Amino acid sequence: MNALWNWLDRAAERRARRLAQTTSRRSLLVGVGKTLVASAFTLPVLPFDRTGQALAAGGGHGAAAKKKGAPTDTDCDYWRYCSVDGFLCSCCGGSATSCPPGSTASKVAWVGTCLNPADGKNYLVSYTDCCGRTPCGSCFCNTNHGDRPGYRLGVHNDVNWCMANDSSVYHCTVSVIVGVAD
């Protein structure tokens, strides 16, 4: 048994000496540096989950959602907001289709298919985040109709889509009708 331990000890020592002769501290630092740089470029691309904001904003209903009658563009029940996840720009100084002053539209967006009850047609709606200002804080909606898991980012709305812009700060979301679904 003692011979086995001696053999293992010598084998470990030979490997350690060979590793020390073939590598340097500088190569170790280069490897660590490459790993840090690669992770710095990868982390901003990872999705950002905003579901915690829904709880803080009071359950995902807009400020005007308590009114009776047909929903307006400030209500989460408005038909074109069927897949929205965020603050409505119509409550934040913009409109349902345009970003408020001081913010810019994200370079990427997600698309949902929403049924307009007035004409019975399904419409493709592009949801675009407005970026560059602090979160609006008004009219938070989290409807998620037709939302898919996070591995299908084009149809997933729990992503900070501002990550492609110069400023990744999310402000609000607009919904633009881009076509009629067949």
mmCIF file of C-alpha atoms in Angstrom:
data_model
loop_
_atom_site.group_PDB
_atom_site.id
_atom_site.type_symbol
_atom_site.label_atom_id
_atom_site.label_comp_id
_atom_site.label_asym_id
_atom_site.label_seq_id
_atom_site.Cartn_x
_atom_site.Cartn_y
_atom_site.Cartn_z
ATOM 1 C CA MET A 1 0.000 0.000 0.000
ATOM 2 C CA ASN A 2 2.877 2.302 0.832
ATOM 3 C CA ALA A 3 4.373 1.645 -2.624
ATOM 4 C CA LEU A 4 1.116 2.778 -4.259
ATOM 5 C CA TRP A 5 1.174 6.088 -2.367
ATOM 6 C CA ASN A 6 4.826 6.643 -3.281
ATOM 7 C CA TRP A 7 4.038 5.972 -6.944
ATOM 8 C CA LEU A 8 1.035 8.391 -6.886
ATOM 9 C CA ASP A 9 3.152 11.020 -5.151
ATOM 10 C CA ARG A 10 5.926 10.744 -7.763
ATOM 11 C CA ALA A 11 3.417 10.804 -10.647
ATOM 12 C CA ALA A 12 1.732 13.935 -9.270
ATOM 13 C CA GLU A 13 5.114 15.604 -8.758
ATOM 14 C CA ARG A 14 6.191 14.780 -12.363
ATOM 15 C CA ARG A 15 2.955 16.245 -13.767
ATOM 16 C CA ALA A 16 3.250 19.392 -11.647
ATOM 17 C CA ARG A 17 6.871 19.924 -12.725
ATOM 18 C CA ARG A 18 6.009 19.351 -16.405
ATOM 19 C CA LEU A 19 3.106 21.843 -16.169
ATOM 20 C CA ALA A 20 5.367 24.396 -14.460
ATOM 21 C CA GLN A 21 8.013 23.995 -17.211
ATOM 22 C CA THR A 22 5.543 24.359 -20.119
ATOM 23 C CA THR A 23 3.407 27.226 -18.817
ATOM 24 C CA SER A 24 4.092 30.616 -17.304
ATOM 25 C CA ARG A 25 2.285 33.040 -15.045
ATOM 26 C CA ARG A 26 1.847 35.320 -18.024
ATOM 27 C CA SER A 27 -0.014 32.619 -20.005
ATOM 28 C CA LEU A 28 -2.284 32.049 -17.014
ATOM 29 C CA LEU A 29 -3.040 35.779 -16.851
ATOM 30 C CA VAL A 30 -3.748 35.848 -20.601
ATOM 31 C CA GLY A 31 -6.206 32.962 -20.214
ATOM 32 C CA VAL A 32 -7.989 34.652 -17.307
ATOM 33 C CA GLY A 33 -8.097 37.935 -19.259
ATOM 34 C CA LYS A 34 -9.624 36.221 -22.310
ATOM 35 C CA THR A 35 -12.279 34.642 -20.110
ATOM 36 C CA LEU A 36 -13.154 37.975 -18.493
ATOM 37 C CA VAL A 37 -13.388 39.775 -21.848
ATOM 38 C CA ALA A 38 -15.546 37.007 -23.339
ATOM 39 C CA SER A 39 -17.917 37.127 -20.368
ATOM 40 C CA ALA A 40 -18.124 40.941 -20.568
ATOM 41 C CA PHE A 41 -19.393 40.664 -24.155
ATOM 42 C CA THR A 42 -21.747 37.791 -23.364
ATOM 43 C CA LEU A 43 -23.484 39.149 -20.248
ATOM 44 C CA PRO A 44 -25.227 42.176 -21.867
ATOM 45 C CA VAL A 45 -26.774 39.815 -24.416
ATOM 46 C CA LEU A 46 -28.458 37.699 -21.790
ATOM 47 C CA PRO A 47 -32.202 38.312 -21.294
ATOM 48 C CA PHE A 48 -33.390 40.632 -18.548
ATOM 49 C CA ASP A 49 -36.452 39.463 -16.647
ATOM 50 C CA ARG A 50 -38.994 42.196 -15.803
ATOM 51 C CA THR A 51 -41.622 39.969 -14.190
ATOM 52 C CA GLY A 52 -40.733 41.271 -10.705
ATOM 53 C CA GLN A 53 -41.849 44.740 -11.780
ATOM 54 C CA ALA A 54 -45.347 43.411 -12.434
ATOM 55 C CA LEU A 55 -45.815 42.612 -8.756
ATOM 56 C CA ALA A 56 -44.461 45.986 -7.679
ATOM 57 C CA ALA A 57 -46.697 47.823 -10.157
ATOM 58 C CA GLY A 58 -49.891 46.338 -8.773
ATOM 59 C CA GLY A 59 -50.742 43.237 -10.766
ATOM 60 C CA GLY A 60 -50.297 44.339 -14.353
ATOM 61 C CA HIS A 61 -53.215 46.660 -15.010
ATOM 62 C CA GLY A 62 -52.985 50.155 -16.406
ATOM 63 C CA ALA A 63 -54.154 53.174 -14.442
ATOM 64 C CA ALA A 64 -57.243 53.524 -16.609
ATOM 65 C CA ALA A 65 -58.128 49.834 -16.505
ATOM 66 C CA LYS A 66 -60.754 50.366 -13.820
ATOM 67 C CA LYS A 67 -62.956 52.516 -16.100
ATOM 68 C CA LYS A 68 -66.039 50.967 -17.639
ATOM 69 C CA GLY A 69 -66.621 50.911 -21.376
ATOM 70 C CA ALA A 70 -64.390 50.141 -24.340
ATOM 71 C CA PRO A 71 -60.689 49.989 -23.493
ATOM 72 C CA THR A 72 -58.541 52.877 -24.675
ATOM 73 C CA ASP A 73 -54.846 52.987 -25.566
ATOM 74 C CA THR A 74 -54.015 53.514 -21.875
ATOM 75 C CA ASP A 75 -55.735 50.253 -20.795
ATOM 76 C CA CYS A 76 -54.025 46.871 -20.641
ATOM 77 C CA ASP A 77 -57.254 45.382 -22.037
ATOM 78 C CA TYR A 78 -56.873 47.323 -25.310
ATOM 79 C CA TRP A 79 -56.715 44.659 -28.028
ATOM 80 C CA ARG A 80 -53.335 45.657 -29.514
ATOM 81 C CA TYR A 81 -51.659 45.087 -26.102
ATOM 82 C CA CYS A 82 -52.348 41.327 -26.097
ATOM 83 C CA SER A 83 -48.613 40.471 -25.772
ATOM 84 C CA VAL A 84 -47.193 43.591 -24.162
ATOM 85 C CA ASP A 85 -44.880 43.407 -21.164
ATOM 86 C CA GLY A 86 -43.913 46.806 -19.829
ATOM 87 C CA PHE A 87 -45.083 50.350 -19.240
ATOM 88 C CA LEU A 88 -47.393 51.773 -21.914
ATOM 89 C CA CYS A 89 -45.858 54.759 -23.722
ATOM 90 C CA SER A 90 -49.361 56.224 -24.074
ATOM 91 C CA CYS A 91 -49.221 56.839 -20.298
ATOM 92 C CA CYS A 92 -45.632 58.131 -20.377
ATOM 93 C CA GLY A 93 -45.793 61.118 -22.709
ATOM 94 C CA GLY A 94 -45.836 59.213 -25.991
ATOM 95 C CA SER A 95 -48.591 57.365 -27.804
ATOM 96 C CA ALA A 96 -49.453 53.763 -28.584
ATOM 97 C CA THR A 97 -47.190 53.990 -31.657
ATOM 98 C CA SER A 98 -44.515 56.593 -30.817
ATOM 99 C CA CYS A 99 -41.867 56.938 -28.123
ATOM 100 C CA PRO A 100 -41.987 59.884 -25.702
ATOM 101 C CA PRO A 101 -39.579 62.791 -26.244
ATOM 102 C CA GLY A 102 -36.082 62.031 -24.948
ATOM 103 C CA SER A 103 -36.316 58.314 -25.625
ATOM 104 C CA THR A 104 -35.420 56.293 -28.706
ATOM 105 C CA ALA A 105 -36.966 53.165 -30.172
ATOM 106 C CA SER A 106 -35.036 49.942 -29.593
ATOM 107 C CA LYS A 107 -33.282 48.488 -32.614
ATOM 108 C CA VAL A 108 -34.937 45.099 -32.019
ATOM 109 C CA ALA A 109 -38.499 44.188 -31.019
ATOM 110 C CA TRP A 110 -40.844 41.248 -30.486
ATOM 111 C CA VAL A 111 -43.982 40.491 -32.480
ATOM 112 C CA GLY A 112 -47.361 39.260 -31.305
ATOM 113 C CA THR A 113 -50.613 38.357 -33.049
ATOM 114 C CA CYS A 114 -53.648 40.130 -31.585
ATOM 115 C CA LEU A 115 -57.354 39.779 -32.396
ATOM 116 C CA ASN A 116 -59.211 43.059 -32.995
ATOM 117 C CA PRO A 117 -62.742 42.414 -31.690
ATOM 118 C CA ALA A 118 -64.138 45.302 -33.788
ATOM 119 C CA ASP A 119 -63.424 43.618 -37.152
ATOM 120 C CA GLY A 120 -62.647 40.020 -36.078
ATOM 121 C CA LYS A 121 -59.215 40.057 -37.766
ATOM 122 C CA ASN A 122 -55.858 39.032 -36.330
ATOM 123 C CA TYR A 123 -53.105 41.641 -36.657
ATOM 124 C CA LEU A 124 -49.331 41.348 -36.351
ATOM 125 C CA VAL A 125 -48.252 43.832 -33.713
ATOM 126 C CA SER A 126 -44.619 44.836 -33.241
ATOM 127 C CA TYR A 127 -43.787 45.709 -29.641
ATOM 128 C CA THR A 128 -40.856 48.103 -29.466
ATOM 129 C CA ASP A 129 -39.242 49.280 -26.246
ATOM 130 C CA CYS A 130 -38.384 52.959 -25.927
ATOM 131 C CA CYS A 131 -34.942 53.418 -24.416
ATOM 132 C CA GLY A 132 -32.683 56.052 -22.906
ATOM 133 C CA ARG A 133 -34.791 57.314 -19.997
ATOM 134 C CA THR A 134 -35.550 55.829 -16.597
ATOM 135 C CA PRO A 135 -38.559 53.475 -16.427
ATOM 136 C CA CYS A 136 -41.832 55.347 -16.763
ATOM 137 C CA GLY A 137 -43.610 53.699 -13.835
ATOM 138 C CA SER A 138 -47.154 54.238 -15.178
ATOM 139 C CA CYS A 139 -49.591 51.784 -16.749
ATOM 140 C CA PHE A 140 -47.626 48.560 -16.380
ATOM 141 C CA CYS A 141 -49.126 45.719 -18.440
ATOM 142 C CA ASN A 142 -48.015 42.097 -18.536
ATOM 143 C CA THR A 143 -50.524 40.270 -20.709
ATOM 144 C CA ASN A 144 -48.300 37.578 -22.303
ATOM 145 C CA HIS A 145 -50.871 36.096 -24.751
ATOM 146 C CA GLY A 146 -48.900 33.764 -27.021
ATOM 147 C CA ASP A 147 -45.634 34.319 -25.153
ATOM 148 C CA ARG A 148 -43.020 31.609 -25.712
ATOM 149 C CA PRO A 149 -40.166 30.370 -23.527
ATOM 150 C CA GLY A 150 -36.977 32.419 -23.416
ATOM 151 C CA TYR A 151 -35.098 30.293 -25.934
ATOM 152 C CA ARG A 152 -37.305 31.744 -28.714
ATOM 153 C CA LEU A 153 -36.295 35.376 -28.239
ATOM 154 C CA GLY A 154 -38.213 36.720 -31.249
ATOM 155 C CA VAL A 155 -41.521 35.848 -29.605
ATOM 156 C CA HIS A 156 -40.465 36.271 -25.982
ATOM 157 C CA ASN A 157 -41.374 39.515 -24.240
ATOM 158 C CA ASP A 158 -39.435 39.218 -20.964
ATOM 159 C CA VAL A 159 -36.285 40.624 -22.512
ATOM 160 C CA ASN A 160 -34.753 44.068 -22.197
ATOM 161 C CA TRP A 161 -34.828 44.857 -25.922
ATOM 162 C CA CYS A 162 -32.905 48.106 -25.277
ATOM 163 C CA MET A 163 -29.697 46.072 -24.996
ATOM 164 C CA ALA A 164 -28.978 46.739 -28.712
ATOM 165 C CA ASN A 165 -29.108 50.533 -28.263
ATOM 166 C CA ASP A 166 -26.442 52.924 -26.997
ATOM 167 C CA SER A 167 -28.423 53.241 -23.756
ATOM 168 C CA SER A 168 -29.878 49.983 -22.438
ATOM 169 C CA VAL A 169 -32.174 51.775 -19.965
ATOM 170 C CA TYR A 170 -35.806 50.748 -20.563
ATOM 171 C CA HIS A 171 -38.510 53.461 -20.444
ATOM 172 C CA CYS A 172 -41.784 52.177 -21.978
ATOM 173 C CA THR A 173 -43.230 50.077 -24.833
ATOM 174 C CA VAL A 174 -45.127 50.994 -28.015
ATOM 175 C CA SER A 175 -47.225 48.664 -30.159
ATOM 176 C CA VAL A 176 -47.244 49.208 -33.906
ATOM 177 C CA ILE A 177 -49.530 47.238 -36.234
ATOM 178 C CA VAL A 178 -47.316 45.834 -38.991
ATOM 179 C CA GLY A 179 -49.808 43.702 -40.932
ATOM 180 C CA VAL A 180 -52.808 41.427 -41.005
ATOM 181 C CA ALA A 181 -52.247 37.791 -40.056
ATOM 182 C CA ASP A 182 -53.651 35.168 -42.442
#
